[in-house]
Amino acid sequence: MEATSREAAPAKSSASGPNAPPALFELCGRAVSAHMGVLESGVWALPGPILQSILPLLNIYYLERIEETALKKGLSTQAIWRRLWDELMKTRPSSLESVTCWRAKFMEAFFSHVLRGTIDVSSDRRLCDQRFSPLLHSSRHVRQLTICNMLQGATELVAEPNRRVLETLASSLHTLKFRHLLFSDVAAQQSLRQLLHQLIHHGAVSQVSLYSWPVPESALFILILTMSAGFWQPGPGGPPCRLCGEASRGRAPSRDEGSLLLGSRRPRRDAAERCAAALMASRRKSEAKQMPRAAPATRVTRRSTQESLTAGGTDLKRELHPPATSHEAPGTKRSPSAPAATSSASSSTSSYKRAPASSAPQPKPLKRFKRAAGKKGARTRQGPGAESEDLYDFVFIVAGEKEDGEEMEIGEVACGALDGSDPSCLGLPALEASQRFRSISTLELFTVPLSTEAALTLCHLLSSWVSLESLTLSYNGLGSNIFRLLDSLRALSGQAGCRLRALHLSDLFSPLPILELTRAIVRALPLLRVLSIRVDHPSQRDNPGVPGNAGPPSHIIGDEEIPENCLEQLEMGFPRGAQPAPLLCSVLKASGSLQQLSLDSATFASPQDFGLVLQTLKEYNLALKRLSFHDMNLADCQSEVLFLLQNLTLQEITFSFCRLFEKRPAQFLPEMVAAMKGNSTLKGLRLPGNRLGNAGLLALADVFSEDSSSSLCQLDISSNCIKPDGLLEFAKRLERWGRGAFGHLRLFQNWLDQDAVTAREAIRRLRATCHVVSDSWDSSQAFADYVSTM
């Protein structure tokens, strides 16, 4: 407390801003920082109280360096770093964020601001010191880095003056995020290629996340994907990677790189490698050409495209489909004309043709954005790397154009061009020119619409991405490409060393009903531990009466029983409409290791169907510990709720906005309390949004009475119309029974603002019994907002 009061005085006096501190404080700070290099050795030996008084006078560079010595003397600098955050960053961390180290948080944010040029280090004495490099000094604290807009910061990081910064980042950085990306030029993408190579292939980055990219640039997106998957070839004219030279000496192939192990003459190729090699080589070809475009690109018809690709060795008349992963032995030769797909892939291809894009209401695949502005018919691209014969533009950018009444589909051309058995058939270099390095283990795509070629590339890469442990695809508009994704995941599951254990999938629409999709995923990935799946709107297959509603591929949906799987956590968000309980029960029966189940917005035809699901949980899911229901109408399922509360294996139950007490509350509440009093294994009960009210809260207080055997230690009664007088009476009953501290009590969004004095007294009494978490919620404004939206 003494140290805190010492540093509170200068903080209070500098309330007018960091640039206008008192003259004495400013003078002392400048003197200490200016002579710190001379005094540094002596400062370490200062007594603790004197050192504590000096700490607020230091700039961030010396403050960071003296941290270790301060800890040894039992001093904490967290309050100083928190004050620096408040005064310089001027943002308040999220209430959900628990900051364990303000020093690391400040230095990480400071690095990002300096890199983007959004902070002027010369504007504040605490940030400015000519003897230190801000980027180098703060880089070792960076655990996650965000790249935004036009790839700002990528060029600066790969520049030679920041070489040590990049080396430090390669060892400290774990998460790389991309937000709100826009179109970038060739130079920026070349810098990004080098940056990803250093941070992923030679660094410690294990997670790549992309957020909010409404119109993805296909070349940039595919570059990020292929680099994340471990593929690398240096760009044209770029400097050679010295780390590659060091790593290649004495480097033996590992089993994780089995898809690139060289045989006696040729490498072992699979679909993902052929796709990556073709796309990377075509992009390098466009970058290598620095001649300006002479004329607008000519319009390409289906006929001319087919003739050109056939001349290069690819026949578009053959079946077009994403091939399955090759299982040839290393060194096995394959003729360029030999088909690359197995029989299973052939069947899946015919299945794709049977599932039209109209099987679900979904947006059309996004075409690549035009860079040049001009007349409607002109397809010009400006820039040093643009040319009409660029293979990438030739294959993809002409999608959707019509000539002689024929429309060339982008997915068909992409499959045909990239499904060749040998990349050399397209005039591209062989795969020996590519190298494969370490790849990331977590890939997340949030609100990134996937065009056909992007989805195809992702599926190709996934089929052999054995290092991938967690995959998140959130609102990507997959549509019928979900079938290709399932085939890729099935191929990946068959790979030796597959590590995929968590899959998070959510979208607006799905060509498959959610339960059928869940069954297909569980069949394709029997080793999956965590599955989270959400579909917002029902598919057309939920309505058999829709004309032209074709069925899914037969190998995706089957009537055979689901084999036993390793699922431990299952989360499902359902669209509107009744769900078939037997399908859900079949998934639960095959998931004997399930420990956590969450059902959101699930609707069943009758309470009996819901009871069937609960009975299945009791009989087949003996390891289940946590059960959650959200936004479900359980008003008619009170007997089923009592059945759950009597389950002696569950440790935590959540009924969130389930309308529990809408019917017969006077009879149901005593039955519910009696069931809970006899349950000694239940540790947590969450009841937010069920209109419990004061009467219900006082009834729940009986759970903690002296004759109760309940061991409940977490109670969530948020959004339950609880008033201050009811909460005060609840606190008095807990005091009367002398019940010890029972853990956490959550009171968010209740009507406690109606009597602030009584509410404060109730919370004060409760804090002697439990840890209370509440908020200052304006119930009147919330009600006005609710009425305004009706």
Short mmCIF file of N, CA, C and O in Angstrom, two decimals, residues 174-273:
data_model
loop_
_atom_site.label_atom_id
_atom_site.label_comp_id
_atom_site.label_asym_id
_atom_site.label_seq_id
_atom_site.Cartn_x
_atom_site.Cartn_y
_atom_site.Cartn_z
N HIS A 174 3.08 -16.52 -31.90
CA HIS A 174 2.34 -17.77 -32.00
C HIS A 174 1.09 -17.66 -32.87
O HIS A 174 0.67 -18.65 -33.46
N THR A 175 0.50 -16.47 -32.93
CA THR A 175 -0.76 -16.29 -33.66
C THR A 175 -0.63 -15.14 -34.63
O THR A 175 -0.19 -14.05 -34.27
N LEU A 176 -1.02 -15.38 -35.87
CA LEU A 176 -1.00 -14.36 -36.92
C LEU A 176 -2.43 -14.16 -37.41
O LEU A 176 -3.09 -15.11 -37.85
N LYS A 177 -2.91 -12.91 -37.33
CA LYS A 177 -4.29 -12.59 -37.70
C LYS A 177 -4.32 -11.62 -38.87
O LYS A 177 -3.49 -10.72 -38.95
N PHE A 178 -5.29 -11.81 -39.74
CA PHE A 178 -5.54 -10.91 -40.86
C PHE A 178 -6.96 -10.37 -40.73
O PHE A 178 -7.91 -11.15 -40.63
N ARG A 179 -7.09 -9.05 -40.74
CA ARG A 179 -8.41 -8.42 -40.58
C ARG A 179 -8.65 -7.41 -41.70
O ARG A 179 -7.77 -6.62 -42.03
N HIS A 180 -9.84 -7.46 -42.25
CA HIS A 180 -10.31 -6.45 -43.20
C HIS A 180 -9.29 -6.23 -44.33
O HIS A 180 -8.94 -5.09 -44.66
N LEU A 181 -8.82 -7.31 -44.91
CA LEU A 181 -7.82 -7.17 -45.97
C LEU A 181 -8.44 -6.54 -47.21
O LEU A 181 -9.61 -6.78 -47.55
N LEU A 182 -7.63 -5.75 -47.92
CA LEU A 182 -8.02 -5.14 -49.17
C LEU A 182 -7.08 -5.63 -50.26
O LEU A 182 -6.16 -6.41 -50.00
N PHE A 183 -7.28 -5.17 -51.48
CA PHE A 183 -6.41 -5.59 -52.56
C PHE A 183 -5.03 -4.97 -52.38
O PHE A 183 -4.89 -3.82 -51.99
N SER A 184 -4.02 -5.74 -52.68
CA SER A 184 -2.64 -5.30 -52.49
C SER A 184 -1.87 -5.51 -53.79
O SER A 184 -2.25 -6.30 -54.64
N ASP A 185 -0.74 -4.80 -53.90
CA ASP A 185 0.06 -4.92 -55.10
C ASP A 185 1.02 -6.10 -54.99
O ASP A 185 1.11 -6.77 -53.96
N VAL A 186 1.76 -6.34 -56.06
CA VAL A 186 2.65 -7.49 -56.13
C VAL A 186 3.77 -7.36 -55.11
O VAL A 186 4.16 -8.34 -54.46
N ALA A 187 4.28 -6.15 -54.92
CA ALA A 187 5.39 -5.95 -53.98
C ALA A 187 4.96 -6.30 -52.56
O ALA A 187 5.70 -6.94 -51.80
N ALA A 188 3.75 -5.89 -52.17
CA ALA A 188 3.27 -6.19 -50.83
C ALA A 188 3.06 -7.70 -50.64
O ALA A 188 3.37 -8.25 -49.58
N GLN A 189 2.58 -8.37 -51.69
CA GLN A 189 2.39 -9.81 -51.58
C GLN A 189 3.73 -10.54 -51.53
O GLN A 189 3.87 -11.57 -50.86
N GLN A 190 4.73 -10.02 -52.24
CA GLN A 190 6.05 -10.62 -52.17
C GLN A 190 6.62 -10.47 -50.75
O GLN A 190 7.23 -11.40 -50.21
N SER A 191 6.41 -9.31 -50.14
CA SER A 191 6.85 -9.12 -48.76
C SER A 191 6.11 -10.05 -47.81
O SER A 191 6.71 -10.61 -46.88
N LEU A 192 4.81 -10.22 -48.05
CA LEU A 192 4.03 -11.12 -47.20
C LEU A 192 4.52 -12.55 -47.35
O LEU A 192 4.58 -13.30 -46.37
N ARG A 193 4.90 -12.95 -48.56
CA ARG A 193 5.43 -14.30 -48.77
C ARG A 193 6.68 -14.52 -47.93
O ARG A 193 6.83 -15.55 -47.25
N GLN A 194 7.59 -13.55 -47.95
CA GLN A 194 8.81 -13.68 -47.16
C GLN A 194 8.49 -13.67 -45.66
O GLN A 194 9.10 -14.42 -44.89
N LEU A 195 7.53 -12.85 -45.26
CA LEU A 195 7.17 -12.78 -43.85
C LEU A 195 6.58 -14.10 -43.37
O LEU A 195 6.96 -14.62 -42.31
N LEU A 196 5.65 -14.66 -44.14
CA LEU A 196 5.06 -15.94 -43.76
C LEU A 196 6.09 -17.05 -43.74
O LEU A 196 6.05 -17.94 -42.89
N HIS A 197 7.01 -17.02 -44.69
CA HIS A 197 8.06 -18.03 -44.73
C HIS A 197 8.91 -17.99 -43.46
O HIS A 197 9.24 -19.03 -42.88
N GLN A 198 9.23 -16.79 -43.01
CA GLN A 198 10.06 -16.65 -41.82
C GLN A 198 9.29 -17.02 -40.56
O GLN A 198 9.81 -17.71 -39.68
N LEU A 199 8.04 -16.56 -40.45
CA LEU A 199 7.28 -16.75 -39.22
C LEU A 199 6.67 -18.14 -39.09
O LEU A 199 6.53 -18.64 -37.97
N ILE A 200 6.30 -18.75 -40.20
CA ILE A 200 5.66 -20.07 -40.15
C ILE A 200 6.67 -21.18 -40.40
O ILE A 200 6.85 -22.08 -39.58
N HIS A 201 7.36 -21.11 -41.54
CA HIS A 201 8.25 -22.20 -41.92
C HIS A 201 9.49 -22.28 -41.04
O HIS A 201 9.98 -23.37 -40.75
N HIS A 202 10.02 -21.13 -40.64
CA HIS A 202 11.21 -21.11 -39.79
C HIS A 202 10.92 -20.56 -38.40
O HIS A 202 11.86 -20.32 -37.63
N GLY A 203 9.66 -20.32 -38.09
CA GLY A 203 9.30 -19.71 -36.81
C GLY A 203 8.42 -20.60 -35.97
O GLY A 203 8.40 -21.83 -36.13
N ALA A 204 7.69 -19.95 -35.06
CA ALA A 204 6.86 -20.68 -34.10
C ALA A 204 5.38 -20.40 -34.27
O ALA A 204 4.58 -20.80 -33.42
N VAL A 205 4.96 -19.72 -35.35
CA VAL A 205 3.54 -19.43 -35.55
C VAL A 205 2.78 -20.74 -35.75
O VAL A 205 3.13 -21.56 -36.61
N SER A 206 1.77 -20.94 -34.93
CA SER A 206 0.98 -22.16 -35.00
C SER A 206 -0.48 -21.90 -35.37
O SER A 206 -1.22 -22.85 -35.61
N GLN A 207 -0.89 -20.63 -35.41
CA GLN A 207 -2.29 -20.32 -35.71
C GLN A 207 -2.37 -19.15 -36.67
O GLN A 207 -1.70 -18.13 -36.49
N VAL A 208 -3.19 -19.31 -37.70
CA VAL A 208 -3.47 -18.25 -38.67
C VAL A 208 -4.98 -18.06 -38.70
O VAL A 208 -5.74 -19.02 -38.89
N SER A 209 -5.41 -16.81 -38.51
CA SER A 209 -6.84 -16.49 -38.49
C SER A 209 -7.12 -15.36 -39.46
O SER A 209 -6.36 -14.39 -39.52
N LEU A 210 -8.20 -15.49 -40.22
CA LEU A 210 -8.63 -14.46 -41.15
C LEU A 210 -10.03 -14.00 -40.75
O LEU A 210 -10.92 -14.83 -40.54
N TYR A 211 -10.21 -12.67 -40.65
CA TYR A 211 -11.48 -12.11 -40.20
C TYR A 211 -12.00 -11.10 -41.22
O TYR A 211 -11.25 -10.30 -41.76
N SER A 212 -13.29 -11.15 -41.47
CA SER A 212 -14.02 -10.08 -42.16
C SER A 212 -13.34 -9.66 -43.46
O SER A 212 -12.75 -8.58 -43.55
N TRP A 213 -13.44 -10.50 -44.44
CA TRP A 213 -12.87 -10.24 -45.76
C TRP A 213 -14.00 -10.41 -46.77
O TRP A 213 -14.13 -11.45 -47.39
N PRO A 214 -14.85 -9.41 -46.96
CA PRO A 214 -16.07 -9.60 -47.76
C PRO A 214 -15.80 -10.00 -49.20
O PRO A 214 -16.55 -10.78 -49.77
N VAL A 215 -14.75 -9.43 -49.81
CA VAL A 215 -14.42 -9.76 -51.21
C VAL A 215 -12.97 -10.22 -51.25
O VAL A 215 -12.07 -9.44 -51.54
N PRO A 216 -12.71 -11.47 -50.96
CA PRO A 216 -11.32 -11.93 -50.90
C PRO A 216 -10.66 -11.88 -52.27
O PRO A 216 -11.26 -12.24 -53.29
N GLU A 217 -9.42 -11.43 -52.29
CA GLU A 217 -8.61 -11.50 -53.50
C GLU A 217 -8.04 -12.91 -53.58
O GLU A 217 -7.27 -13.35 -52.72
N SER A 218 -8.40 -13.62 -54.62
CA SER A 218 -8.09 -15.04 -54.69
C SER A 218 -6.58 -15.31 -54.59
O SER A 218 -6.15 -16.21 -53.89
N ALA A 219 -5.78 -14.52 -55.30
CA ALA A 219 -4.34 -14.75 -55.28
C ALA A 219 -3.77 -14.59 -53.88
O ALA A 219 -2.97 -15.41 -53.42
N LEU A 220 -4.19 -13.56 -53.17
CA LEU A 220 -3.70 -13.33 -51.82
C LEU A 220 -4.21 -14.39 -50.86
O LEU A 220 -3.45 -14.89 -50.01
N PHE A 221 -5.46 -14.77 -51.00
CA PHE A 221 -6.02 -15.79 -50.12
C PHE A 221 -5.32 -17.13 -50.31
O PHE A 221 -4.97 -17.81 -49.34
N ILE A 222 -5.10 -17.51 -51.56
CA ILE A 222 -4.45 -18.78 -51.84
C ILE A 222 -2.99 -18.74 -51.38
O ILE A 222 -2.44 -19.74 -50.91
N LEU A 223 -2.34 -17.58 -51.50
CA LEU A 223 -0.98 -17.44 -51.00
C LEU A 223 -0.93 -17.72 -49.50
O LEU A 223 -0.07 -18.47 -49.01
N ILE A 224 -1.85 -17.12 -48.74
CA ILE A 224 -1.87 -17.34 -47.30
C ILE A 224 -2.14 -18.80 -46.97
O ILE A 224 -1.52 -19.39 -46.08
N LEU A 225 -3.06 -19.42 -47.71
CA LEU A 225 -3.39 -20.83 -47.46
C LEU A 225 -2.20 -21.74 -47.72
O LEU A 225 -1.85 -22.60 -46.90
N THR A 226 -1.59 -21.58 -48.89
CA THR A 226 -0.51 -22.49 -49.25
C THR A 226 0.70 -22.31 -48.35
O THR A 226 1.35 -23.29 -47.96
N MET A 227 1.00 -21.08 -47.98
CA MET A 227 2.12 -20.86 -47.06
C MET A 227 1.80 -21.43 -45.68
O MET A 227 2.68 -22.00 -45.02
N SER A 228 0.56 -21.31 -45.25
CA SER A 228 0.17 -21.88 -43.95
C SER A 228 0.26 -23.39 -43.96
O SER A 228 0.53 -24.02 -42.93
N ALA A 229 0.02 -23.99 -45.12
CA ALA A 229 0.10 -25.44 -45.24
C ALA A 229 1.53 -25.94 -45.38
O ALA A 229 1.75 -27.16 -45.41
N GLY A 230 2.52 -25.03 -45.47
CA GLY A 230 3.91 -25.44 -45.49
C GLY A 230 4.57 -25.41 -46.83
O GLY A 230 5.74 -25.80 -46.94
N PHE A 231 3.88 -24.97 -47.90
CA PHE A 231 4.48 -24.93 -49.23
C PHE A 231 5.28 -23.64 -49.41
O PHE A 231 4.85 -22.58 -48.99
N TRP A 232 6.39 -23.75 -50.10
CA TRP A 232 7.25 -22.57 -50.26
C TRP A 232 8.08 -22.67 -51.53
O TRP A 232 8.70 -23.71 -51.82
N GLN A 233 8.07 -21.59 -52.27
CA GLN A 233 9.03 -21.35 -53.33
C GLN A 233 9.33 -19.86 -53.33
O GLN A 233 8.41 -19.05 -53.24
N PRO A 234 10.60 -19.47 -53.36
CA PRO A 234 10.91 -18.04 -53.31
C PRO A 234 10.37 -17.33 -54.53
O PRO A 234 10.28 -17.87 -55.62
N GLY A 235 9.96 -16.08 -54.33
CA GLY A 235 9.44 -15.28 -55.42
C GLY A 235 10.52 -14.90 -56.40
O GLY A 235 11.72 -14.97 -56.10
N PRO A 236 10.16 -14.50 -57.61
CA PRO A 236 11.13 -14.13 -58.63
C PRO A 236 11.90 -12.89 -58.23
O PRO A 236 11.31 -11.89 -57.82
N GLY A 237 13.20 -12.96 -58.34
CA GLY A 237 14.03 -11.81 -58.04
C GLY A 237 14.22 -11.54 -56.57
O GLY A 237 14.90 -10.59 -56.19
N GLY A 238 13.62 -12.37 -55.71
CA GLY A 238 13.76 -12.16 -54.27
C GLY A 238 15.06 -12.74 -53.76
O GLY A 238 15.64 -13.66 -54.37
N PRO A 239 15.56 -12.25 -52.64
CA PRO A 239 16.81 -12.77 -52.10
C PRO A 239 16.62 -14.19 -51.59
O PRO A 239 15.55 -14.54 -51.08
N PRO A 240 17.61 -15.05 -51.72
CA PRO A 240 17.49 -16.41 -51.20
C PRO A 240 17.40 -16.42 -49.69
O PRO A 240 17.94 -15.54 -49.01
N CYS A 241 16.69 -17.38 -49.16
CA CYS A 241 16.52 -17.49 -47.71
C CYS A 241 17.75 -18.16 -47.11
O CYS A 241 18.04 -19.32 -47.42
N ARG A 242 18.45 -17.45 -46.25
CA ARG A 242 19.65 -18.02 -45.66
C ARG A 242 19.29 -19.14 -44.69
O ARG A 242 20.07 -20.09 -44.51
N LEU A 243 18.12 -19.05 -44.07
CA LEU A 243 17.71 -20.10 -43.16
C LEU A 243 17.43 -21.41 -43.89
O LEU A 243 17.65 -22.48 -43.35
N CYS A 244 16.91 -21.30 -45.12
CA CYS A 244 16.69 -22.51 -45.92
C CYS A 244 18.01 -23.20 -46.20
O CYS A 244 18.12 -24.43 -46.16
N GLY A 245 19.05 -22.41 -46.50
CA GLY A 245 20.35 -23.00 -46.76
C GLY A 245 20.92 -23.68 -45.54
O GLY A 245 21.51 -24.77 -45.63
N GLU A 246 20.71 -23.08 -44.35
CA GLU A 246 21.22 -23.69 -43.14
C GLU A 246 20.42 -24.93 -42.78
O GLU A 246 20.98 -25.92 -42.31
N ALA A 247 19.11 -24.87 -42.99
CA ALA A 247 18.28 -26.00 -42.59
C ALA A 247 18.44 -27.18 -43.53
O ALA A 247 18.24 -28.33 -43.14
N SER A 248 18.79 -26.91 -44.80
CA SER A 248 18.87 -27.99 -45.77
C SER A 248 20.10 -28.86 -45.55
O SER A 248 20.14 -30.02 -45.94
N ARG A 249 21.15 -28.30 -44.92
CA ARG A 249 22.36 -29.08 -44.68
C ARG A 249 22.11 -30.07 -43.55
O ARG A 249 21.82 -29.72 -42.42
N GLY A 250 22.22 -31.35 -43.89
CA GLY A 250 22.03 -32.40 -42.91
C GLY A 250 20.59 -32.62 -42.51
O GLY A 250 20.31 -33.25 -41.49
N ARG A 251 19.68 -32.09 -43.27
CA ARG A 251 18.26 -32.23 -42.93
C ARG A 251 17.69 -33.47 -43.58
O ARG A 251 17.73 -33.62 -44.79
N ALA A 252 17.16 -34.36 -42.75
CA ALA A 252 16.56 -35.60 -43.25
C ALA A 252 15.06 -35.44 -43.35
O ALA A 252 14.45 -34.76 -42.53
N PRO A 253 14.44 -36.06 -44.36
CA PRO A 253 12.99 -35.94 -44.46
C PRO A 253 12.30 -36.57 -43.26
O PRO A 253 12.72 -37.63 -42.78
N SER A 254 11.28 -35.91 -42.77
CA SER A 254 10.53 -36.44 -41.64
C SER A 254 9.26 -37.11 -42.13
O SER A 254 8.81 -36.89 -43.24
N ARG A 255 8.68 -37.92 -41.27
CA ARG A 255 7.47 -38.63 -41.67
C ARG A 255 6.29 -37.69 -41.84
O ARG A 255 5.33 -38.01 -42.50
N ASP A 256 6.37 -36.52 -41.22
CA ASP A 256 5.29 -35.56 -41.38
C ASP A 256 5.23 -35.01 -42.79
O ASP A 256 4.26 -34.41 -43.19
N GLU A 257 6.31 -35.18 -43.55
CA GLU A 257 6.36 -34.66 -44.91
C GLU A 257 6.25 -35.80 -45.91
O GLU A 257 6.83 -35.78 -46.98
N GLY A 258 5.49 -36.83 -45.54
CA GLY A 258 5.42 -38.00 -46.40
C GLY A 258 4.89 -37.71 -47.78
O GLY A 258 5.23 -38.40 -48.74
N SER A 259 4.05 -36.68 -47.91
CA SER A 259 3.49 -36.38 -49.22
C SER A 259 4.52 -35.78 -50.16
O SER A 259 4.25 -35.64 -51.34
N LEU A 260 5.70 -35.39 -49.65
CA LEU A 260 6.73 -34.82 -50.52
C LEU A 260 8.01 -35.65 -50.51
O LEU A 260 9.04 -35.18 -50.97
N LEU A 261 7.97 -36.85 -49.94
CA LEU A 261 9.17 -37.68 -49.94
C LEU A 261 9.51 -38.06 -51.38
O LEU A 261 8.66 -38.45 -52.16
N LEU A 262 10.77 -37.95 -51.71
CA LEU A 262 11.20 -38.24 -53.07
C LEU A 262 11.46 -39.72 -53.23
O LEU A 262 12.10 -40.36 -52.39
N GLY A 263 11.01 -40.23 -54.34
CA GLY A 263 11.33 -41.58 -54.70
C GLY A 263 12.66 -41.62 -55.43
O GLY A 263 13.50 -40.73 -55.32
N SER A 264 12.88 -42.67 -56.23
CA SER A 264 14.15 -42.79 -56.92
C SER A 264 14.32 -41.72 -57.98
O SER A 264 15.42 -41.23 -58.20
N ARG A 265 13.20 -41.32 -58.63
CA ARG A 265 13.31 -40.31 -59.69
C ARG A 265 12.33 -39.16 -59.51
O ARG A 265 12.64 -38.04 -59.82
N ARG A 266 11.13 -39.47 -59.06
CA ARG A 266 10.08 -38.46 -59.02
C ARG A 266 9.52 -38.35 -57.60
O ARG A 266 9.53 -39.31 -56.84
N PRO A 267 9.00 -37.18 -57.22
CA PRO A 267 8.39 -37.05 -55.89
C PRO A 267 7.03 -37.70 -55.86
O PRO A 267 6.37 -37.87 -56.89
N ARG A 268 6.63 -38.04 -54.66
CA ARG A 268 5.28 -38.55 -54.47
C ARG A 268 4.33 -37.36 -54.43
O ARG A 268 4.44 -36.49 -53.58
N ARG A 269 3.38 -37.32 -55.33
CA ARG A 269 2.48 -36.18 -55.45
C ARG A 269 1.08 -36.57 -55.03
O ARG A 269 0.64 -37.69 -55.25
N ASP A 270 0.39 -35.62 -54.45
CA ASP A 270 -1.02 -35.82 -54.19
C ASP A 270 -1.79 -34.60 -54.67
O ASP A 270 -1.21 -33.66 -55.21
N ALA A 271 -3.08 -34.61 -54.46
CA ALA A 271 -3.91 -33.54 -55.02
C ALA A 271 -3.54 -32.18 -54.46
O ALA A 271 -3.48 -31.18 -55.17
N ALA A 272 -3.30 -32.12 -53.16
CA ALA A 272 -3.00 -30.83 -52.55
C ALA A 272 -1.72 -30.25 -53.11
O ALA A 272 -1.62 -29.05 -53.37
N GLU A 273 -0.70 -31.10 -53.30
CA GLU A 273 0.57 -30.59 -53.79
C GLU A 273 0.47 -30.12 -55.24
O GLU A 273 1.04 -29.09 -55.61
#
